[in-house]
Amino acid sequence: MTAKWNIVLAAIAIPFFLFASLSCRKTESGKAGATAALIQAPDIAERLAKYAPTEIFVDPASLNAEDRRVVNKLIEAAQVLDEIYWKQTYPQGPALAARLRASADPADKPALDFFLLNFGPFDRSDENKPFLGIDKKPLGAGFYPLDLTKEEFEKYIAANPSERAALENEFRVIKRENGRLAAVPYSIEYKPELERMAVRLNEAAALTSNLSLHAYLSRRAADLLSNDYYESDCLWIDLKDNFPEIVIGPYEVYEDALLGLKASYESYVYINDFEGMKKLHAYLDHLDEMQRTLPVEQKYKDQSVKGLSSPLNVVNEVFTAGDARAGIMTSAFVLPNDERVREKKGSKKVFLKNMMEAKFSKSLVPIAARVMAPADAAQVTFDAYFVEVLLHEICHALGLNYVTLPDGTKTTVGKALRDLNTPIEEAKADVLGIQSVPLLVQRGVLAKERQDEIYASYLAGMFRVMRFGATEAHGLGVLLQFNFLREKGAFVFDAASGKFAVDRAKIEGSVRELAARFLILEGDGDYAKAQAFIARYGKMDAPTKAALDALKDIPVDIAPIFKTIY
Ligand code: ZN
């Protein structure tokens, strides 16, 4: 660790207490606050290099004048939201960013960029360990008093049960007031920012000629100030026939690591991709046939497919703010989270296509070039990769939902397979998607040349996922498929070149076989059998490990650069 910059605190017009949580080295005189240095992790530049700066935008020519004006207003509203998110995650953030920006030390440039990327001095992809200063990230971020513990919170609620609903409310921050805990509504705590956001949203509402967007934006503007998001969440589900849309408000609670109660503000501004959705619907039109032709006995597949739990939307991202822009970029989201809205209106799953394409070109393409035989690497295309992602999503609906156990009890697959359900269900969705490809080609929904590209992209994508760890559910699910297909000779390793390739003669049949294995594991709901399958196929061999080790310098994600005026 090296001390890289010196600051004269006295010269800065922000109170010293703002920096109290950062570690400042005292001067020789010992007077805190006279001069102080901030400890920086020595490898910030290398950490930053894992995120490839990439422009994320939509071709302005694809939007008409009205849409461009609306988009500009929506971006302005989302920019205000960033100010709230700083208060929620790291209140000292804007002041520290300003100081880094003003610094003449060249080492502070990567520090600033990495600080902004993480929305604070804690590395989100390394368990929130600090890279500026040495203090740990407060579990409760900016939602609670810094000294409040989970135990104290729970004890307080037990002693004051009438205050429980307010204190646990996802849209209220907790403060200490006269020896008590007070639950302050977001609409009061962040009032100045929310009022400015509401003005922008109302301006956007006045600019759009789309009635559903007008209704959503004006209602959302009002809801930001009333702290009740139900009505506008419902209206978001009803949005239709318009190019620009926005998600804006408090949603996910992950930033609250103290109690997991408090929602963080986030925003996505995006443009609907109606062409992309048309393609997706063409796959969905074949869902029943995909089910009928699954390579298993009838008892392992429902008579009719239930359909998807949430409708899928394909969009291109224009701008993100707050929680949506902290750390690793989101490729897809499902909102809203409010159970009452989900019950009444359902939810929407939104795929951010251009974001996925950016990640694809900055990380999957170089991975393929390094681990795959050149002829196969050349077949890794975004179109194929995107088809695969969509097929994965719709194939969750295939197979069985309920199983009857040997003792006669009827239960869900998830309950029968418990902790093993996620890796198996995720792997099932992957492999069922791939096994549906020949059918979709036959039916003319997919171009013939896409088939080989999909097999190549399937293999490349496995290395991308395994790279994030083969012990968590998704990584394990991929490792199971990879090892099974290696055993069948559908994926081959060439020791001389150290590269992997697809055996085109074997892949189709092996994928069907693997699809059947997963469907039967789920349909039997037999925990011990699932465990045995994982024990057999869940271990990584030396060539695979070596291939993954050689990927260390390839970016893990992108750092988005947004166009802010259309
Ligand atoms: Zn999935």
Short mmCIF file of C-alpha atoms in Angstrom, two decimals, residues 1-491:
data_model
loop_
_atom_site.label_atom_id
_atom_site.label_comp_id
_atom_site.label_asym_id
_atom_site.label_seq_id
_atom_site.Cartn_x
_atom_site.Cartn_y
_atom_site.Cartn_z
CA MET A 1 0.00 0.00 0.00
CA THR A 2 1.37 3.40 -0.89
CA ALA A 3 0.25 6.83 0.14
CA LYS A 4 -0.26 8.55 -3.15
CA TRP A 5 -1.67 11.92 -2.45
CA ASN A 6 -1.58 14.68 0.03
CA ILE A 7 -4.42 16.98 0.74
CA VAL A 8 -4.62 20.12 2.76
CA LEU A 9 -7.94 19.53 4.43
CA ALA A 10 -8.14 23.02 5.78
CA ALA A 11 -8.20 24.40 2.27
CA ILE A 12 -11.26 22.43 1.32
CA ALA A 13 -14.69 23.74 1.92
CA ILE A 14 -16.19 20.49 3.07
CA PRO A 15 -16.33 19.54 6.71
CA PHE A 16 -13.68 17.14 7.92
CA PHE A 17 -16.23 14.70 9.36
CA LEU A 18 -17.23 13.78 5.84
CA PHE A 19 -13.88 12.08 5.53
CA ALA A 20 -13.84 10.54 8.93
CA SER A 21 -14.52 7.10 7.52
CA LEU A 22 -11.52 7.30 5.21
CA SER A 23 -8.21 6.54 6.70
CA CYS A 24 -6.03 9.62 6.82
CA ARG A 25 -2.46 9.44 7.93
CA LYS A 26 -1.65 12.07 10.49
CA THR A 27 1.18 14.49 9.91
CA GLU A 28 4.30 14.54 12.05
CA SER A 29 2.79 17.27 14.15
CA GLY A 30 0.05 14.79 14.92
CA LYS A 31 -2.71 17.29 14.23
CA ALA A 32 -5.48 15.46 12.47
CA GLY A 33 -6.82 17.52 9.65
CA ALA A 34 -3.77 19.66 9.04
CA THR A 35 -2.44 17.55 6.21
CA ALA A 36 -3.40 13.99 5.53
CA ALA A 37 -2.79 11.31 2.95
CA LEU A 38 -5.22 8.77 1.64
CA ILE A 39 -4.07 5.18 1.39
CA GLN A 40 -4.54 3.69 -2.08
CA ALA A 41 -4.42 0.03 -3.03
CA PRO A 42 -1.29 -0.37 -5.21
CA ASP A 43 -3.06 -2.16 -8.07
CA ILE A 44 -5.96 0.17 -8.84
CA ALA A 45 -4.87 0.61 -12.46
CA GLU A 46 -4.84 -3.17 -13.00
CA ARG A 47 -8.24 -3.56 -11.41
CA LEU A 48 -9.59 -0.80 -13.62
CA ALA A 49 -8.17 -2.52 -16.70
CA LYS A 50 -10.59 -5.41 -16.08
CA TYR A 51 -13.38 -3.11 -17.25
CA ALA A 52 -13.11 -2.21 -20.92
CA PRO A 53 -14.36 1.34 -21.56
CA THR A 54 -17.15 0.99 -24.12
CA GLU A 55 -19.58 3.44 -25.64
CA ILE A 56 -23.18 2.45 -25.03
CA PHE A 57 -25.69 4.25 -27.22
CA VAL A 58 -28.46 3.93 -29.75
CA ASP A 59 -28.18 5.33 -33.26
CA PRO A 60 -29.84 8.77 -32.94
CA ALA A 61 -31.01 8.46 -36.55
CA SER A 62 -33.24 5.57 -35.46
CA LEU A 63 -35.25 7.98 -33.30
CA ASN A 64 -37.60 10.72 -34.44
CA ALA A 65 -37.37 14.26 -33.12
CA GLU A 66 -39.98 13.70 -30.42
CA ASP A 67 -38.29 10.54 -29.15
CA ARG A 68 -34.95 12.30 -28.97
CA ARG A 69 -36.43 15.13 -26.91
CA VAL A 70 -38.10 12.62 -24.58
CA VAL A 71 -34.90 10.59 -24.21
CA ASN A 72 -32.93 13.71 -23.31
CA LYS A 73 -35.37 14.54 -20.52
CA LEU A 74 -35.33 10.97 -19.25
CA ILE A 75 -31.53 11.03 -19.11
CA GLU A 76 -31.66 14.30 -17.16
CA ALA A 77 -34.04 12.73 -14.64
CA ALA A 78 -31.77 9.71 -14.25
CA GLN A 79 -28.75 11.98 -13.71
CA VAL A 80 -30.48 13.53 -10.70
CA LEU A 81 -31.04 10.02 -9.35
CA ASP A 82 -27.27 9.51 -9.12
CA GLU A 83 -27.17 12.20 -6.43
CA ILE A 84 -29.61 10.21 -4.30
CA TYR A 85 -27.75 6.97 -4.86
CA TRP A 86 -24.52 8.53 -3.56
CA LYS A 87 -26.35 9.47 -0.38
CA GLN A 88 -27.63 5.91 -0.07
CA THR A 89 -24.40 4.09 -0.77
CA TYR A 90 -21.56 6.43 0.23
CA PRO A 91 -22.59 9.93 1.29
CA GLN A 92 -19.02 11.29 1.18
CA GLY A 93 -18.73 10.20 -2.47
CA PRO A 94 -19.30 13.40 -4.48
CA ALA A 95 -16.92 15.41 -2.29
CA LEU A 96 -14.18 12.79 -2.52
CA ALA A 97 -14.70 12.49 -6.29
CA ALA A 98 -14.31 16.25 -6.60
CA ARG A 99 -11.01 16.09 -4.73
CA LEU A 100 -9.68 13.27 -6.86
CA ARG A 101 -10.75 15.19 -9.95
CA ALA A 102 -8.86 18.27 -8.78
CA SER A 103 -5.70 16.35 -7.91
CA ALA A 104 -2.58 16.85 -10.01
CA ASP A 105 -1.19 13.39 -9.19
CA PRO A 106 -1.53 11.12 -12.27
CA ALA A 107 -2.21 8.12 -9.98
CA ASP A 108 -5.47 9.75 -8.98
CA LYS A 109 -6.96 9.44 -12.46
CA PRO A 110 -7.39 5.64 -12.33
CA ALA A 111 -8.37 6.00 -8.67
CA LEU A 112 -11.14 8.40 -9.67
CA ASP A 113 -12.35 6.19 -12.53
CA PHE A 114 -12.40 3.10 -10.34
CA PHE A 115 -14.08 5.05 -7.55
CA LEU A 116 -16.86 6.19 -9.90
CA LEU A 117 -17.24 2.72 -11.39
CA ASN A 118 -17.75 1.25 -7.92
CA PHE A 119 -19.79 4.19 -6.63
CA GLY A 120 -17.42 4.45 -3.69
CA PRO A 121 -14.02 3.32 -2.38
CA PHE A 122 -15.01 -0.35 -2.04
CA ASP A 123 -14.28 -2.89 -4.78
CA ARG A 124 -17.66 -4.43 -5.62
CA SER A 125 -16.09 -7.36 -7.45
CA ASP A 126 -13.78 -8.15 -4.52
CA GLU A 127 -16.16 -8.49 -1.57
CA ASN A 128 -16.35 -4.72 -1.12
CA LYS A 129 -12.79 -4.50 0.19
CA PRO A 130 -11.56 -0.89 0.33
CA PHE A 131 -9.15 0.33 -2.36
CA LEU A 132 -9.08 3.91 -1.09
CA GLY A 133 -8.57 4.24 2.63
CA ILE A 134 -8.65 1.16 4.81
CA ASP A 135 -12.06 1.33 6.43
CA LYS A 136 -14.60 -1.38 5.76
CA LYS A 137 -17.82 -0.60 3.96
CA PRO A 138 -20.58 -0.01 6.53
CA LEU A 139 -23.02 -2.92 6.22
CA GLY A 140 -25.98 -0.59 6.27
CA ALA A 141 -24.41 1.78 3.70
CA GLY A 142 -26.16 5.15 4.07
CA PHE A 143 -29.52 3.70 5.15
CA TYR A 144 -28.89 3.49 8.91
CA PRO A 145 -26.87 5.23 11.62
CA LEU A 146 -23.28 3.95 11.24
CA ASP A 147 -23.23 2.50 14.76
CA LEU A 148 -26.56 0.65 14.47
CA THR A 149 -26.29 -3.14 14.66
CA LYS A 150 -28.77 -5.76 13.50
CA GLU A 151 -29.25 -6.83 17.13
CA GLU A 152 -30.08 -3.33 18.31
CA PHE A 153 -32.53 -2.86 15.44
CA GLU A 154 -34.30 -6.12 16.21
CA LYS A 155 -34.39 -5.44 19.94
CA TYR A 156 -35.82 -1.99 19.30
CA ILE A 157 -38.57 -3.44 17.13
CA ALA A 158 -39.38 -6.11 19.70
CA ALA A 159 -39.79 -3.36 22.31
CA ASN A 160 -41.74 -1.08 19.96
CA PRO A 161 -43.86 -3.39 17.79
CA SER A 162 -46.15 -0.59 16.60
CA GLU A 163 -43.15 0.98 14.82
CA ARG A 164 -42.16 -2.21 13.00
CA ALA A 165 -43.94 -1.49 9.70
CA ALA A 166 -42.39 1.95 9.37
CA LEU A 167 -38.89 0.88 10.44
CA GLU A 168 -38.86 -2.11 8.09
CA ASN A 169 -40.39 -0.15 5.21
CA GLU A 170 -38.20 -0.45 2.12
CA PHE A 171 -38.64 3.25 1.28
CA ARG A 172 -37.55 4.77 4.62
CA VAL A 173 -34.12 5.51 6.07
CA ILE A 174 -33.39 5.01 9.76
CA LYS A 175 -32.12 7.86 11.92
CA ARG A 176 -31.46 8.38 15.61
CA GLU A 177 -33.74 11.01 17.08
CA ASN A 178 -33.83 11.79 20.82
CA GLY A 179 -32.73 8.30 21.81
CA ARG A 180 -35.25 6.65 19.49
CA LEU A 181 -35.02 5.18 16.00
CA ALA A 182 -36.96 7.22 13.47
CA ALA A 183 -38.06 5.95 10.05
CA VAL A 184 -37.83 8.87 7.64
CA PRO A 185 -39.61 8.42 4.28
CA TYR A 186 -37.37 8.67 1.19
CA SER A 187 -39.76 11.36 -0.07
CA ILE A 188 -38.65 13.55 2.84
CA GLU A 189 -35.01 12.46 3.12
CA TYR A 190 -34.31 13.04 -0.58
CA LYS A 191 -36.96 15.68 -1.20
CA PRO A 192 -34.88 18.27 -3.12
CA GLU A 193 -33.50 15.67 -5.53
CA LEU A 194 -36.86 13.93 -5.95
CA GLU A 195 -38.56 17.22 -6.74
CA ARG A 196 -36.02 17.90 -9.48
CA MET A 197 -36.46 14.39 -10.84
CA ALA A 198 -40.24 14.83 -10.86
CA VAL A 199 -39.91 18.08 -12.82
CA ARG A 200 -37.85 16.29 -15.51
CA LEU A 201 -40.29 13.40 -15.69
CA ASN A 202 -43.24 15.75 -16.03
CA GLU A 203 -41.41 17.61 -18.79
CA ALA A 204 -40.83 14.31 -20.58
CA ALA A 205 -44.51 13.44 -20.09
CA ALA A 206 -45.47 16.72 -21.75
CA LEU A 207 -43.22 15.93 -24.73
CA THR A 208 -44.47 12.43 -25.56
CA SER A 209 -47.46 11.70 -27.74
CA ASN A 210 -47.64 8.11 -26.45
CA LEU A 211 -50.50 7.89 -23.97
CA SER A 212 -49.13 4.96 -21.96
CA LEU A 213 -45.76 6.66 -21.49
CA HIS A 214 -47.46 9.94 -20.61
CA ALA A 215 -49.54 8.20 -17.95
CA TYR A 216 -46.56 6.37 -16.47
CA LEU A 217 -44.24 9.38 -16.35
CA SER A 218 -46.71 11.75 -14.74
CA ARG A 219 -47.82 9.16 -12.22
CA ARG A 220 -44.23 8.20 -11.41
CA ALA A 221 -43.37 11.88 -10.88
CA ALA A 222 -46.18 12.09 -8.33
CA ASP A 223 -45.23 8.78 -6.70
CA LEU A 224 -41.62 9.86 -6.17
CA LEU A 225 -43.00 12.58 -3.93
CA SER A 226 -45.67 10.48 -2.19
CA ASN A 227 -43.35 7.51 -1.46
CA ASP A 228 -45.93 5.05 -2.81
CA TYR A 229 -44.87 3.44 -6.10
CA TYR A 230 -47.71 0.98 -6.62
CA GLU A 231 -49.75 2.83 -9.24
CA SER A 232 -46.83 3.81 -11.43
CA ASP A 233 -45.29 0.33 -11.16
CA CYS A 234 -48.56 -0.98 -12.61
CA LEU A 235 -48.46 1.63 -15.38
CA TRP A 236 -44.89 0.60 -16.26
CA ILE A 237 -46.16 -2.90 -17.03
CA ASP A 238 -48.77 -1.34 -19.33
CA LEU A 239 -46.29 0.67 -21.42
CA LYS A 240 -46.71 -0.10 -25.09
CA ASP A 241 -45.93 0.86 -28.67
CA ASN A 242 -43.30 3.41 -27.84
CA PHE A 243 -39.56 3.50 -28.46
CA PRO A 244 -38.13 5.24 -25.38
CA GLU A 245 -39.00 4.01 -21.90
CA ILE A 246 -37.54 4.40 -18.43
CA VAL A 247 -37.37 2.56 -15.15
CA ILE A 248 -36.74 5.02 -12.33
CA GLY A 249 -37.17 4.60 -8.61
CA PRO A 250 -36.06 2.54 -5.60
CA TYR A 251 -36.04 -1.20 -6.33
CA GLU A 252 -33.33 -3.63 -5.25
CA VAL A 253 -32.32 -4.11 -1.61
CA TYR A 254 -28.85 -5.70 -2.09
CA GLU A 255 -27.00 -2.53 -1.09
CA ASP A 256 -28.45 -2.90 2.41
CA ALA A 257 -26.14 -5.62 3.69
CA LEU A 258 -27.17 -4.94 7.29
CA LEU A 259 -30.80 -6.06 7.02
CA GLY A 260 -31.64 -6.38 3.32
CA LEU A 261 -34.65 -4.09 3.75
CA LYS A 262 -33.90 -0.76 2.11
CA ALA A 263 -34.34 -0.20 -1.61
CA SER A 264 -31.72 1.60 -3.69
CA TYR A 265 -32.61 4.07 -6.41
CA GLU A 266 -31.77 3.00 -9.93
CA SER A 267 -32.68 3.94 -13.45
CA TYR A 268 -32.54 2.40 -16.91
CA VAL A 269 -33.36 4.52 -19.94
CA TYR A 270 -33.84 2.32 -22.99
CA ILE A 271 -35.28 2.06 -26.47
CA ASN A 272 -37.57 -0.85 -27.31
CA ASP A 273 -36.24 -3.13 -30.06
CA PHE A 274 -39.49 -4.19 -31.71
CA GLU A 275 -37.61 -6.12 -34.44
CA GLY A 276 -35.77 -8.12 -31.79
CA MET A 277 -39.03 -8.86 -30.01
CA LYS A 278 -40.56 -10.14 -33.26
CA LYS A 279 -37.77 -12.72 -33.57
CA LEU A 280 -38.26 -13.76 -29.99
CA HIS A 281 -41.98 -14.26 -30.57
CA ALA A 282 -41.19 -16.51 -33.50
CA TYR A 283 -39.35 -18.84 -31.07
CA LEU A 284 -42.18 -18.59 -28.60
CA ASP A 285 -44.64 -19.67 -31.29
CA HIS A 286 -42.82 -23.02 -31.30
CA LEU A 287 -42.77 -23.51 -27.55
CA ASP A 288 -45.38 -26.28 -27.61
CA GLU A 289 -43.59 -28.13 -30.37
CA MET A 290 -40.30 -27.76 -28.50
CA GLN A 291 -41.97 -29.38 -25.52
CA ARG A 292 -43.56 -32.20 -27.56
CA THR A 293 -40.25 -33.10 -29.20
CA LEU A 294 -38.18 -33.21 -26.01
CA PRO A 295 -36.19 -36.47 -26.04
CA VAL A 296 -37.91 -38.05 -23.02
CA GLU A 297 -40.98 -40.11 -22.21
CA GLN A 298 -44.24 -38.24 -21.79
CA LYS A 299 -44.10 -38.51 -18.00
CA TYR A 300 -41.10 -36.15 -17.99
CA LYS A 301 -42.89 -33.32 -19.78
CA ASP A 302 -46.15 -31.51 -19.07
CA GLN A 303 -48.98 -31.91 -21.60
CA SER A 304 -49.02 -28.20 -22.26
CA VAL A 305 -46.43 -25.56 -21.57
CA LYS A 306 -47.49 -23.13 -18.88
CA GLY A 307 -45.84 -20.23 -20.65
CA LEU A 308 -43.31 -17.83 -19.28
CA SER A 309 -43.45 -16.41 -15.79
CA SER A 310 -42.71 -12.94 -17.15
CA PRO A 311 -43.04 -11.65 -20.71
CA LEU A 312 -39.70 -10.91 -22.34
CA ASN A 313 -38.70 -7.59 -23.81
CA VAL A 314 -35.71 -6.83 -26.00
CA VAL A 315 -34.39 -3.30 -25.71
CA ASN A 316 -31.26 -1.24 -26.21
CA GLU A 317 -29.87 0.69 -23.29
CA VAL A 318 -29.33 4.43 -23.52
CA PHE A 319 -28.37 5.35 -19.96
CA THR A 320 -28.26 3.89 -16.49
CA ALA A 321 -27.94 5.52 -13.11
CA GLY A 322 -27.64 4.68 -9.44
CA ASP A 323 -27.64 1.05 -8.40
CA ALA A 324 -27.91 -0.04 -12.05
CA ARG A 325 -24.52 1.49 -12.81
CA ALA A 326 -22.55 0.32 -9.76
CA GLY A 327 -19.97 -2.39 -10.46
CA ILE A 328 -20.82 -5.12 -12.97
CA MET A 329 -23.30 -4.03 -15.64
CA THR A 330 -26.70 -5.69 -15.81
CA SER A 331 -27.57 -7.65 -18.98
CA ALA A 332 -31.22 -8.20 -18.08
CA PHE A 333 -33.59 -7.30 -15.28
CA VAL A 334 -37.03 -8.35 -14.03
CA LEU A 335 -39.18 -5.66 -12.45
CA PRO A 336 -41.08 -4.53 -10.50
CA ASN A 337 -40.42 -6.35 -7.25
CA ASP A 338 -43.63 -5.35 -5.49
CA GLU A 339 -45.57 -8.58 -4.96
CA ARG A 340 -48.91 -6.76 -5.19
CA VAL A 341 -47.99 -5.50 -8.66
CA ARG A 342 -46.73 -8.95 -9.70
CA GLU A 343 -50.02 -10.46 -8.57
CA LYS A 344 -52.18 -7.94 -10.37
CA LYS A 345 -50.15 -7.16 -13.50
CA GLY A 346 -47.19 -9.57 -13.58
CA SER A 347 -43.63 -8.46 -14.17
CA LYS A 348 -41.47 -7.81 -17.22
CA LYS A 349 -38.10 -9.28 -18.04
CA VAL A 350 -36.03 -6.84 -20.04
CA PHE A 351 -32.96 -7.87 -22.08
CA LEU A 352 -30.48 -5.06 -22.67
CA LYS A 353 -29.29 -6.16 -26.10
CA ASN A 354 -26.59 -3.56 -26.84
CA MET A 355 -25.17 -4.03 -23.35
CA MET A 356 -24.94 -7.76 -23.98
CA GLU A 357 -23.32 -7.10 -27.33
CA ALA A 358 -20.72 -4.84 -25.69
CA LYS A 359 -19.87 -7.51 -23.11
CA PHE A 360 -19.79 -10.08 -25.89
CA SER A 361 -17.26 -8.20 -28.00
CA LYS A 362 -15.05 -7.06 -25.11
CA SER A 363 -14.91 -10.31 -23.25
CA LEU A 364 -16.43 -13.33 -25.02
CA VAL A 365 -14.69 -12.77 -28.37
CA PRO A 366 -11.19 -12.59 -26.82
CA ILE A 367 -11.98 -15.60 -24.61
CA ALA A 368 -12.99 -17.61 -27.68
CA ALA A 369 -9.83 -16.59 -29.52
CA ARG A 370 -7.72 -17.81 -26.64
CA VAL A 371 -9.35 -21.11 -25.71
CA MET A 372 -10.89 -22.35 -28.96
CA ALA A 373 -9.51 -23.72 -32.21
CA PRO A 374 -9.39 -20.83 -34.73
CA ALA A 375 -12.08 -22.25 -37.04
CA ASP A 376 -14.50 -22.54 -34.11
CA ALA A 377 -13.56 -19.20 -32.58
CA ALA A 378 -14.38 -17.57 -35.92
CA GLN A 379 -17.93 -18.91 -35.62
CA VAL A 380 -18.64 -17.22 -32.31
CA THR A 381 -21.11 -14.48 -33.28
CA PHE A 382 -23.30 -12.14 -31.29
CA ASP A 383 -26.43 -13.13 -33.20
CA ALA A 384 -25.87 -16.75 -32.22
CA TYR A 385 -25.04 -15.84 -28.65
CA PHE A 386 -28.16 -13.70 -28.32
CA VAL A 387 -30.39 -16.47 -29.71
CA GLU A 388 -28.88 -18.77 -27.10
CA VAL A 389 -29.62 -16.35 -24.27
CA LEU A 390 -33.25 -15.96 -25.35
CA LEU A 391 -33.69 -19.70 -25.80
CA HIS A 392 -32.26 -20.29 -22.33
CA GLU A 393 -34.88 -17.97 -20.90
CA ILE A 394 -37.86 -19.52 -22.67
CA CYS A 395 -36.67 -23.08 -22.01
CA HIS A 396 -37.10 -22.61 -18.27
CA ALA A 397 -40.78 -23.17 -19.09
CA LEU A 398 -40.17 -26.65 -20.55
CA GLY A 399 -40.16 -30.03 -18.81
CA LEU A 400 -42.13 -30.59 -15.63
CA ASN A 401 -43.13 -28.11 -12.97
CA TYR A 402 -44.48 -30.59 -10.42
CA VAL A 403 -43.19 -34.03 -9.53
CA THR A 404 -44.65 -36.93 -7.59
CA LEU A 405 -42.13 -38.45 -5.23
CA PRO A 406 -41.92 -42.23 -4.59
CA ASP A 407 -43.92 -41.77 -1.35
CA GLY A 408 -46.74 -40.17 -3.34
CA THR A 409 -46.28 -36.55 -2.30
CA LYS A 410 -46.72 -33.98 -5.03
CA THR A 411 -44.24 -31.14 -4.90
CA THR A 412 -42.34 -28.74 -7.14
CA VAL A 413 -39.04 -29.70 -8.79
CA GLY A 414 -37.41 -26.89 -6.85
CA LYS A 415 -38.51 -28.26 -3.48
CA ALA A 416 -37.53 -31.80 -4.37
CA LEU A 417 -34.00 -30.88 -5.49
CA ARG A 418 -33.49 -28.17 -2.85
CA ASP A 419 -30.00 -26.60 -3.08
CA LEU A 420 -29.20 -28.60 -6.21
CA ASN A 421 -32.17 -27.18 -8.09
CA THR A 422 -30.54 -23.95 -9.30
CA PRO A 423 -27.47 -25.47 -11.01
CA ILE A 424 -29.63 -28.19 -12.56
CA GLU A 425 -32.45 -25.90 -13.65
CA GLU A 426 -30.00 -23.38 -15.15
CA ALA A 427 -28.14 -26.15 -16.96
CA LYS A 428 -31.45 -27.60 -18.15
CA ALA A 429 -32.46 -24.25 -19.63
CA ASP A 430 -29.09 -23.94 -21.42
CA VAL A 431 -29.11 -27.38 -22.93
CA LEU A 432 -32.81 -27.42 -23.87
CA GLY A 433 -32.23 -24.17 -25.73
CA ILE A 434 -29.37 -25.71 -27.70
CA GLN A 435 -31.26 -28.91 -28.37
CA SER A 436 -34.20 -26.89 -29.83
CA VAL A 437 -31.96 -25.31 -32.47
CA PRO A 438 -32.29 -28.05 -35.16
CA LEU A 439 -36.08 -27.84 -34.84
CA LEU A 440 -36.09 -24.06 -35.19
CA VAL A 441 -33.81 -24.33 -38.23
CA GLN A 442 -36.18 -26.91 -39.75
CA ARG A 443 -39.12 -24.62 -39.17
CA GLY A 444 -37.29 -21.75 -40.85
CA VAL A 445 -37.19 -19.63 -37.69
CA LEU A 446 -33.40 -19.75 -37.51
CA ALA A 447 -31.03 -19.46 -40.48
CA LYS A 448 -29.16 -22.70 -41.25
CA GLU A 449 -25.73 -21.12 -40.77
CA ARG A 450 -26.76 -20.02 -37.29
CA GLN A 451 -26.67 -23.61 -36.07
CA ASP A 452 -22.88 -24.05 -36.17
CA GLU A 453 -22.42 -20.56 -34.79
CA ILE A 454 -24.66 -21.46 -31.86
CA TYR A 455 -22.62 -24.56 -31.00
CA ALA A 456 -19.39 -22.53 -31.12
CA SER A 457 -20.89 -19.71 -29.05
CA TYR A 458 -22.25 -22.25 -26.58
CA LEU A 459 -18.72 -23.56 -25.96
CA ALA A 460 -17.18 -20.07 -25.73
CA GLY A 461 -19.90 -18.91 -23.36
CA MET A 462 -19.10 -21.78 -21.00
CA PHE A 463 -15.60 -20.42 -20.43
CA ARG A 464 -17.02 -16.98 -19.76
CA VAL A 465 -19.31 -18.32 -17.03
CA MET A 466 -16.82 -20.80 -15.52
CA ARG A 467 -14.37 -17.96 -15.21
CA PHE A 468 -16.55 -16.40 -12.52
CA GLY A 469 -16.25 -19.58 -10.49
CA ALA A 470 -17.54 -23.11 -10.98
CA THR A 471 -18.73 -23.41 -7.40
CA GLU A 472 -21.66 -20.98 -7.52
CA ALA A 473 -24.87 -22.25 -9.10
CA HIS A 474 -24.49 -20.92 -12.65
CA GLY A 475 -20.85 -21.87 -12.91
CA LEU A 476 -21.55 -25.35 -11.62
CA GLY A 477 -24.48 -25.75 -14.01
CA VAL A 478 -22.16 -24.94 -16.90
CA LEU A 479 -19.39 -27.23 -15.68
CA LEU A 480 -21.87 -30.14 -15.63
CA GLN A 481 -22.73 -29.57 -19.28
CA PHE A 482 -19.15 -29.01 -20.30
CA ASN A 483 -17.84 -32.21 -18.70
CA PHE A 484 -20.71 -34.34 -19.99
CA LEU A 485 -20.18 -33.10 -23.54
CA ARG A 486 -16.41 -33.62 -23.21
CA GLU A 487 -17.03 -37.21 -22.10
CA LYS A 488 -19.25 -37.79 -25.16
CA GLY A 489 -16.60 -36.34 -27.44
CA ALA A 490 -18.83 -33.46 -28.55
CA PHE A 491 -16.28 -30.99 -27.20
#
